């Protein structure tokens, strides 16, 4: 329930979702919901279609059948323009391979993701706060390519924190990280759920 006692829609609702590639069925009849404030993990063997499903939820791909609703929009009828807007504002995607601009500084990578329309000083404050949260505040000017995998994933997470999206999708976010970076990334994701985001790993 929301603050007025009204029933809230889940951030993600999947009804009978199916994905086929040619004659191969990757997954079929998936039914689940992810609500604001929840922290959920989807598991399965390599090649079972986890990334494909996250890409569908992240509006980068479409299921072949079934009904998928993301942030109040059905993905079947959504325009590319609206999908792009949701990807930019409402959905934070933590990719397995970090997806950073390696030749740019930590600060520039995070600043690039900050919401448009902020003044310069507010923008820099937000970037600093996000980097502080991931333990990289003192290293803003370093280039991304000199960082370890764990540090790069923390920069990628700061890019999400700077926007505070309502939905966070994370594709095996700790797969290539050492134990302490993995624990830190998971703790930060859990904190995002506690402060109201829907988090799906
Ligand atoms: P997981 O993330 O669980 O390891 P993926 O979603 O990456 O699984 O992939 C599932 C399977 O679907 C893999 O065998 C992959 O090669 C295949 N696949 C995914 N997308 C496509 C595509 N567009 N065309 C052909 N095969 C694909
Ligand atoms: Mg995968």
PDB file of C-alpha atoms and ligand atoms in Angstrom:
ATOM      1  CA  UNK A   1       0.000   0.000   0.000  1.00  0.00           C
ATOM      2  CA  UNK A   2       1.157   3.559  -0.622  1.00  0.00           C
ATOM      3  CA  UNK A   3       0.998   6.376   1.961  1.00  0.00           C
ATOM      4  CA  UNK A   4      -2.707   6.938   1.240  1.00  0.00           C
ATOM      5  CA  UNK A   5      -3.478   3.261   1.690  1.00  0.00           C
ATOM      6  CA  UNK A   6      -3.951   2.677  -2.035  1.00  0.00           C
ATOM      7  CA  UNK A   7      -2.763  -0.603  -3.508  1.00  0.00           C
ATOM      8  CA  UNK A   8       0.480  -0.046  -5.431  1.00  0.00           C
ATOM      9  CA  UNK A   9       1.235  -1.567  -8.780  1.00  0.00           C
ATOM     10  CA  UNK A  10       4.387  -3.668  -8.880  1.00  0.00           C
ATOM     11  CA  UNK A  11       7.258  -2.034 -10.785  1.00  0.00           C
ATOM     12  CA  UNK A  12       7.611  -5.165 -12.932  1.00  0.00           C
ATOM     13  CA  UNK A  13       4.789  -7.566 -13.747  1.00  0.00           C
ATOM     14  CA  UNK A  14       5.337 -10.578 -16.016  1.00  0.00           C
ATOM     15  CA  UNK A  15       2.393 -12.677 -17.165  1.00  0.00           C
ATOM     16  CA  UNK A  16       2.984 -15.877 -19.142  1.00  0.00           C
ATOM     17  CA  UNK A  17       6.190 -14.542 -20.673  1.00  0.00           C
ATOM     18  CA  UNK A  18       7.815 -16.582 -23.406  1.00  0.00           C
ATOM     19  CA  UNK A  19      10.932 -16.016 -25.497  1.00  0.00           C
ATOM     20  CA  UNK A  20      11.695 -17.968 -28.652  1.00  0.00           C
ATOM     21  CA  UNK A  21      14.696 -17.784 -30.954  1.00  0.00           C
ATOM     22  CA  UNK A  22      13.713 -19.584 -34.144  1.00  0.00           C
ATOM     23  CA  UNK A  23      12.465 -23.012 -33.118  1.00  0.00           C
ATOM     24  CA  UNK A  24      14.175 -22.841 -29.732  1.00  0.00           C
ATOM     25  CA  UNK A  25      12.193 -21.806 -26.650  1.00  0.00           C
ATOM     26  CA  UNK A  26      14.432 -20.041 -24.165  1.00  0.00           C
ATOM     27  CA  UNK A  27      11.797 -19.683 -21.457  1.00  0.00           C
ATOM     28  CA  UNK A  28       8.059 -20.016 -21.348  1.00  0.00           C
ATOM     29  CA  UNK A  29       5.098 -19.049 -19.125  1.00  0.00           C
ATOM     30  CA  UNK A  30       7.121 -16.984 -16.668  1.00  0.00           C
ATOM     31  CA  UNK A  31       4.966 -15.255 -14.068  1.00  0.00           C
ATOM     32  CA  UNK A  32       6.387 -12.939 -11.427  1.00  0.00           C
ATOM     33  CA  UNK A  33       6.258  -9.467  -9.933  1.00  0.00           C
ATOM     34  CA  UNK A  34       8.895  -7.142  -8.539  1.00  0.00           C
ATOM     35  CA  UNK A  35       7.565  -4.437  -6.215  1.00  0.00           C
ATOM     36  CA  UNK A  36       9.063  -1.193  -4.961  1.00  0.00           C
ATOM     37  CA  UNK A  37      11.340  -1.893  -2.008  1.00  0.00           C
ATOM     38  CA  UNK A  38      11.982  -5.505  -2.909  1.00  0.00           C
ATOM     39  CA  UNK A  39      15.280  -7.225  -3.610  1.00  0.00           C
ATOM     40  CA  UNK A  40      14.967 -10.304  -5.788  1.00  0.00           C
ATOM     41  CA  UNK A  41      17.398 -12.637  -7.484  1.00  0.00           C
ATOM     42  CA  UNK A  42      16.716 -14.753 -10.541  1.00  0.00           C
ATOM     43  CA  UNK A  43      18.933 -17.798 -10.873  1.00  0.00           C
ATOM     44  CA  UNK A  44      19.556 -20.390 -13.560  1.00  0.00           C
ATOM     45  CA  UNK A  45      22.355 -22.152 -15.392  1.00  0.00           C
ATOM     46  CA  UNK A  46      24.483 -20.405 -17.992  1.00  0.00           C
ATOM     47  CA  UNK A  47      22.562 -20.095 -21.264  1.00  0.00           C
ATOM     48  CA  UNK A  48      19.138 -20.412 -19.621  1.00  0.00           C
ATOM     49  CA  UNK A  49      18.138 -16.903 -20.697  1.00  0.00           C
ATOM     50  CA  UNK A  50      18.689 -14.717 -17.630  1.00  0.00           C
ATOM     51  CA  UNK A  51      20.372 -11.916 -19.586  1.00  0.00           C
ATOM     52  CA  UNK A  52      17.701 -12.102 -22.287  1.00  0.00           C
ATOM     53  CA  UNK A  53      14.997 -11.721 -19.635  1.00  0.00           C
ATOM     54  CA  UNK A  54      16.762  -8.768 -17.989  1.00  0.00           C
ATOM     55  CA  UNK A  55      17.117  -7.175 -21.434  1.00  0.00           C
ATOM     56  CA  UNK A  56      13.362  -7.542 -21.949  1.00  0.00           C
ATOM     57  CA  UNK A  57      12.642  -5.944 -18.578  1.00  0.00           C
ATOM     58  CA  UNK A  58      15.207  -3.220 -19.356  1.00  0.00           C
ATOM     59  CA  UNK A  59      13.369  -2.464 -22.627  1.00  0.00           C
ATOM     60  CA  UNK A  60      16.348  -3.483 -24.759  1.00  0.00           C
ATOM     61  CA  UNK A  61      14.562  -6.550 -26.153  1.00  0.00           C
ATOM     62  CA  UNK A  62      10.946  -7.805 -26.321  1.00  0.00           C
ATOM     63  CA  UNK A  63       9.462 -11.127 -25.196  1.00  0.00           C
ATOM     64  CA  UNK A  64       7.887 -13.133 -28.033  1.00  0.00           C
ATOM     65  CA  UNK A  65       4.685 -13.782 -26.087  1.00  0.00           C
ATOM     66  CA  UNK A  66       2.993 -12.832 -22.842  1.00  0.00           C
ATOM     67  CA  UNK A  67       2.480  -9.535 -21.112  1.00  0.00           C
ATOM     68  CA  UNK A  68       5.271  -7.516 -19.546  1.00  0.00           C
ATOM     69  CA  UNK A  69       4.631  -4.290 -17.660  1.00  0.00           C
ATOM     70  CA  UNK A  70       7.586  -2.144 -16.571  1.00  0.00           C
ATOM     71  CA  UNK A  71       7.207   1.066 -14.550  1.00  0.00           C
ATOM     72  CA  UNK A  72       3.526   1.269 -15.481  1.00  0.00           C
ATOM     73  CA  UNK A  73       4.021   0.704 -19.216  1.00  0.00           C
ATOM     74  CA  UNK A  74       3.174  -2.391 -21.188  1.00  0.00           C
ATOM     75  CA  UNK A  75       6.234  -3.268 -23.259  1.00  0.00           C
ATOM     76  CA  UNK A  76       4.172  -4.498 -26.201  1.00  0.00           C
ATOM     77  CA  UNK A  77       2.795  -1.137 -27.242  1.00  0.00           C
ATOM     78  CA  UNK A  78       5.535   1.145 -25.976  1.00  0.00           C
ATOM     79  CA  UNK A  79       7.098   3.616 -28.430  1.00  0.00           C
ATOM     80  CA  UNK A  80      10.868   3.610 -28.877  1.00  0.00           C
ATOM     81  CA  UNK A  81      10.887   7.188 -27.673  1.00  0.00           C
ATOM     82  CA  UNK A  82       9.094   6.340 -24.421  1.00  0.00           C
ATOM     83  CA  UNK A  83      11.303   3.278 -23.929  1.00  0.00           C
ATOM     84  CA  UNK A  84      14.390   5.452 -24.283  1.00  0.00           C
ATOM     85  CA  UNK A  85      13.015   7.941 -21.767  1.00  0.00           C
ATOM     86  CA  UNK A  86      12.327   5.156 -19.250  1.00  0.00           C
ATOM     87  CA  UNK A  87      15.793   3.682 -19.750  1.00  0.00           C
ATOM     88  CA  UNK A  88      17.244   7.108 -19.097  1.00  0.00           C
ATOM     89  CA  UNK A  89      15.223   8.045 -16.016  1.00  0.00           C
ATOM     90  CA  UNK A  90      13.439   5.110 -14.401  1.00  0.00           C
ATOM     91  CA  UNK A  91      15.642   2.086 -15.037  1.00  0.00           C
ATOM     92  CA  UNK A  92      19.202   1.555 -13.864  1.00  0.00           C
ATOM     93  CA  UNK A  93      21.022  -1.314 -15.573  1.00  0.00           C
ATOM     94  CA  UNK A  94      24.178  -2.763 -14.086  1.00  0.00           C
ATOM     95  CA  UNK A  95      25.818  -4.791 -16.841  1.00  0.00           C
ATOM     96  CA  UNK A  96      28.070  -7.771 -16.327  1.00  0.00           C
ATOM     97  CA  UNK A  97      30.907  -6.032 -18.196  1.00  0.00           C
ATOM     98  CA  UNK A  98      30.422  -2.616 -16.502  1.00  0.00           C
ATOM     99  CA  UNK A  99      29.748  -0.687 -19.775  1.00  0.00           C
ATOM    100  CA  UNK A 100      31.861   2.340 -18.870  1.00  0.00           C
ATOM    101  CA  UNK A 101      33.788   4.774 -21.045  1.00  0.00           C
ATOM    102  CA  UNK A 102      37.223   3.482 -20.106  1.00  0.00           C
ATOM    103  CA  UNK A 103      39.224   6.408 -21.499  1.00  0.00           C
ATOM    104  CA  UNK A 104      37.242   8.897 -19.404  1.00  0.00           C
ATOM    105  CA  UNK A 105      37.642   9.744 -15.739  1.00  0.00           C
ATOM    106  CA  UNK A 106      35.552   8.259 -12.953  1.00  0.00           C
ATOM    107  CA  UNK A 107      33.844  11.612 -12.487  1.00  0.00           C
ATOM    108  CA  UNK A 108      33.012  12.048 -16.181  1.00  0.00           C
ATOM    109  CA  UNK A 109      31.514   8.557 -16.393  1.00  0.00           C
ATOM    110  CA  UNK A 110      29.197   9.302 -13.505  1.00  0.00           C
ATOM    111  CA  UNK A 111      28.429  12.880 -14.603  1.00  0.00           C
ATOM    112  CA  UNK A 112      27.315  11.543 -17.989  1.00  0.00           C
ATOM    113  CA  UNK A 113      24.546   9.611 -16.230  1.00  0.00           C
ATOM    114  CA  UNK A 114      23.350  12.481 -14.006  1.00  0.00           C
ATOM    115  CA  UNK A 115      19.823  13.723 -14.733  1.00  0.00           C
ATOM    116  CA  UNK A 116      19.657  16.458 -17.367  1.00  0.00           C
ATOM    117  CA  UNK A 117      18.497  19.885 -16.281  1.00  0.00           C
ATOM    118  CA  UNK A 118      20.599  20.136 -13.132  1.00  0.00           C
ATOM    119  CA  UNK A 119      22.788  23.187 -12.599  1.00  0.00           C
ATOM    120  CA  UNK A 120      26.537  22.637 -12.712  1.00  0.00           C
ATOM    121  CA  UNK A 121      27.101  22.739  -8.962  1.00  0.00           C
ATOM    122  CA  UNK A 122      24.131  20.526  -8.143  1.00  0.00           C
ATOM    123  CA  UNK A 123      25.365  18.094 -10.769  1.00  0.00           C
ATOM    124  CA  UNK A 124      28.837  17.954  -9.236  1.00  0.00           C
ATOM    125  CA  UNK A 125      27.337  17.540  -5.748  1.00  0.00           C
ATOM    126  CA  UNK A 126      25.252  14.589  -6.924  1.00  0.00           C
ATOM    127  CA  UNK A 127      28.254  12.992  -8.606  1.00  0.00           C
ATOM    128  CA  UNK A 128      30.329  13.422  -5.439  1.00  0.00           C
ATOM    129  CA  UNK A 129      27.585  11.937  -3.264  1.00  0.00           C
ATOM    130  CA  UNK A 130      27.261   8.902  -5.554  1.00  0.00           C
ATOM    131  CA  UNK A 131      31.032   8.349  -5.601  1.00  0.00           C
ATOM    132  CA  UNK A 132      31.155   8.782  -1.841  1.00  0.00           C
ATOM    133  CA  UNK A 133      28.527   6.034  -1.463  1.00  0.00           C
ATOM    134  CA  UNK A 134      30.671   3.573  -3.422  1.00  0.00           C
ATOM    135  CA  UNK A 135      33.901   4.541  -1.672  1.00  0.00           C
ATOM    136  CA  UNK A 136      35.539   6.353  -4.605  1.00  0.00           C
ATOM    137  CA  UNK A 137      35.099   9.988  -3.578  1.00  0.00           C
ATOM    138  CA  UNK A 138      38.805  10.763  -3.426  1.00  0.00           C
ATOM    139  CA  UNK A 139      39.568   9.294  -6.849  1.00  0.00           C
ATOM    140  CA  UNK A 140      37.285  11.238  -9.192  1.00  0.00           C
ATOM    141  CA  UNK A 141      39.987  12.232 -11.682  1.00  0.00           C
ATOM    142  CA  UNK A 142      41.411   8.748 -12.262  1.00  0.00           C
ATOM    143  CA  UNK A 143      40.751   7.146 -15.644  1.00  0.00           C
ATOM    144  CA  UNK A 144      38.484   4.125 -15.614  1.00  0.00           C
ATOM    145  CA  UNK A 145      40.923   1.868 -17.486  1.00  0.00           C
ATOM    146  CA  UNK A 146      43.393   1.876 -14.583  1.00  0.00           C
ATOM    147  CA  UNK A 147      40.766   0.526 -12.145  1.00  0.00           C
ATOM    148  CA  UNK A 148      40.257  -3.072 -11.077  1.00  0.00           C
ATOM    149  CA  UNK A 149      37.056  -4.898 -12.056  1.00  0.00           C
ATOM    150  CA  UNK A 150      35.618  -4.362  -8.599  1.00  0.00           C
ATOM    151  CA  UNK A 151      36.315  -0.649  -8.733  1.00  0.00           C
ATOM    152  CA  UNK A 152      34.833  -0.415 -12.242  1.00  0.00           C
ATOM    153  CA  UNK A 153      31.636  -2.088 -11.075  1.00  0.00           C
ATOM    154  CA  UNK A 154      31.462   0.434  -8.215  1.00  0.00           C
ATOM    155  CA  UNK A 155      31.727   3.275 -10.774  1.00  0.00           C
ATOM    156  CA  UNK A 156      28.923   1.618 -12.748  1.00  0.00           C
ATOM    157  CA  UNK A 157      26.873   1.503  -9.558  1.00  0.00           C
ATOM    158  CA  UNK A 158      27.586   5.196  -8.883  1.00  0.00           C
ATOM    159  CA  UNK A 159      26.152   5.909 -12.358  1.00  0.00           C
ATOM    160  CA  UNK A 160      22.922   4.322 -11.138  1.00  0.00           C
ATOM    161  CA  UNK A 161      22.924   6.011  -7.718  1.00  0.00           C
ATOM    162  CA  UNK A 162      23.288   9.438  -9.328  1.00  0.00           C
ATOM    163  CA  UNK A 163      19.895   8.953 -11.000  1.00  0.00           C
ATOM    164  CA  UNK A 164      18.028   7.084  -8.248  1.00  0.00           C
ATOM    165  CA  UNK A 165      15.919   5.004 -10.659  1.00  0.00           C
ATOM    166  CA  UNK A 166      12.798   3.198  -9.416  1.00  0.00           C
ATOM    167  CA  UNK A 167      13.973  -0.069 -11.002  1.00  0.00           C
ATOM    168  CA  UNK A 168      17.500  -1.471 -10.837  1.00  0.00           C
ATOM    169  CA  UNK A 169      18.470  -4.471 -12.976  1.00  0.00           C
ATOM    170  CA  UNK A 170      21.835  -6.081 -12.305  1.00  0.00           C
ATOM    171  CA  UNK A 171      23.161  -8.870 -14.520  1.00  0.00           C
ATOM    172  CA  UNK A 172      25.529 -11.068 -12.485  1.00  0.00           C
ATOM    173  CA  UNK A 173      26.919  -7.873 -10.986  1.00  0.00           C
ATOM    174  CA  UNK A 174      29.472  -9.655  -8.810  1.00  0.00           C
ATOM    175  CA  UNK A 175      30.550 -12.382 -11.245  1.00  0.00           C
ATOM    176  CA  UNK A 176      34.029 -11.015 -11.865  1.00  0.00           C
ATOM    177  CA  UNK A 177      34.595  -9.350  -8.488  1.00  0.00           C
ATOM    178  CA  UNK A 178      36.676 -10.360  -5.489  1.00  0.00           C
ATOM    179  CA  UNK A 179      34.832 -11.099  -2.277  1.00  0.00           C
ATOM    180  CA  UNK A 180      35.063  -7.669  -0.630  1.00  0.00           C
ATOM    181  CA  UNK A 181      33.964  -5.781  -3.777  1.00  0.00           C
ATOM    182  CA  UNK A 182      31.165  -8.300  -4.320  1.00  0.00           C
ATOM    183  CA  UNK A 183      29.917  -7.805  -0.760  1.00  0.00           C
ATOM    184  CA  UNK A 184      30.051  -4.035  -1.141  1.00  0.00           C
ATOM    185  CA  UNK A 185      28.115  -4.065  -4.430  1.00  0.00           C
ATOM    186  CA  UNK A 186      25.429  -6.355  -2.954  1.00  0.00           C
ATOM    187  CA  UNK A 187      25.147  -4.214   0.200  1.00  0.00           C
ATOM    188  CA  UNK A 188      24.712  -1.087  -1.900  1.00  0.00           C
ATOM    189  CA  UNK A 189      22.047  -2.749  -4.034  1.00  0.00           C
ATOM    190  CA  UNK A 190      20.233  -3.913  -0.908  1.00  0.00           C
ATOM    191  CA  UNK A 191      20.338  -0.351   0.453  1.00  0.00           C
ATOM    192  CA  UNK A 192      18.714   0.856  -2.756  1.00  0.00           C
ATOM    193  CA  UNK A 193      15.872  -1.603  -2.210  1.00  0.00           C
ATOM    194  CA  UNK A 194      15.531  -0.492   1.408  1.00  0.00           C
ATOM    195  CA  UNK A 195      15.168   3.091   0.230  1.00  0.00           C
ATOM    196  CA  UNK A 196      12.373   2.104  -2.144  1.00  0.00           C
ATOM    197  CA  UNK A 197      13.800   0.885  -5.448  1.00  0.00           C
ATOM    198  CA  UNK A 198      12.768  -2.425  -6.987  1.00  0.00           C
ATOM    199  CA  UNK A 199      16.002  -4.421  -7.386  1.00  0.00           C
ATOM    200  CA  UNK A 200      16.260  -7.497  -9.592  1.00  0.00           C
ATOM    201  CA  UNK A 201      19.511  -9.417  -9.930  1.00  0.00           C
TER     202      UNK A 201
HETATM  203  P1  LIG B   1      22.196 -16.485 -19.550  1.00  0.00           P
HETATM  204  O1  LIG B   1      22.298 -15.023 -19.272  1.00  0.00           O
HETATM  205  O2  LIG B   1      21.246 -17.186 -18.622  1.00  0.00           O
HETATM  206  O3  LIG B   1      23.520 -17.163 -19.573  1.00  0.00           O
HETATM  207  P2  LIG B   1      21.413 -15.606 -22.203  1.00  0.00           P
HETATM  208  O4  LIG B   1      20.150 -14.859 -22.040  1.00  0.00           O
HETATM  209  O5  LIG B   1      22.643 -14.799 -22.389  1.00  0.00           O
HETATM  210  O6  LIG B   1      21.560 -16.651 -20.999  1.00  0.00           O
HETATM  211  O7  LIG B   1      21.326 -16.526 -23.486  1.00  0.00           O
HETATM  212  C1  LIG B   1      20.496 -17.636 -23.562  1.00  0.00           C
HETATM  213  C2  LIG B   1      20.704 -18.327 -24.895  1.00  0.00           C
HETATM  214  O8  LIG B   1      20.076 -17.615 -25.921  1.00  0.00           O
HETATM  215  C3  LIG B   1      22.155 -18.459 -25.297  1.00  0.00           C
HETATM  216  O9  LIG B   1      22.327 -19.752 -25.856  1.00  0.00           O
HETATM  217  C4  LIG B   1      22.330 -17.372 -26.340  1.00  0.00           C
HETATM  218  O10 LIG B   1      23.345 -17.699 -27.240  1.00  0.00           O
HETATM  219  C5  LIG B   1      20.976 -17.339 -26.971  1.00  0.00           C
HETATM  220  N1  LIG B   1      20.608 -16.038 -27.531  1.00  0.00           N
HETATM  221  C6  LIG B   1      20.295 -14.933 -26.845  1.00  0.00           C
HETATM  222  N2  LIG B   1      19.930 -13.931 -27.655  1.00  0.00           N
HETATM  223  C7  LIG B   1      20.026 -14.420 -28.905  1.00  0.00           C
HETATM  224  C8  LIG B   1      19.757 -13.898 -30.217  1.00  0.00           C
HETATM  225  N3  LIG B   1      19.334 -12.639 -30.390  1.00  0.00           N
HETATM  226  N4  LIG B   1      19.960 -14.711 -31.280  1.00  0.00           N
HETATM  227  C9  LIG B   1      20.374 -15.968 -31.113  1.00  0.00           C
HETATM  228  N5  LIG B   1      20.629 -16.523 -29.924  1.00  0.00           N
HETATM  229  C10 LIG B   1      20.460 -15.764 -28.831  1.00  0.00           C
HETATM  230 MG1  LIG B   2      23.883 -13.799 -18.818  1.00  0.00          MG
END
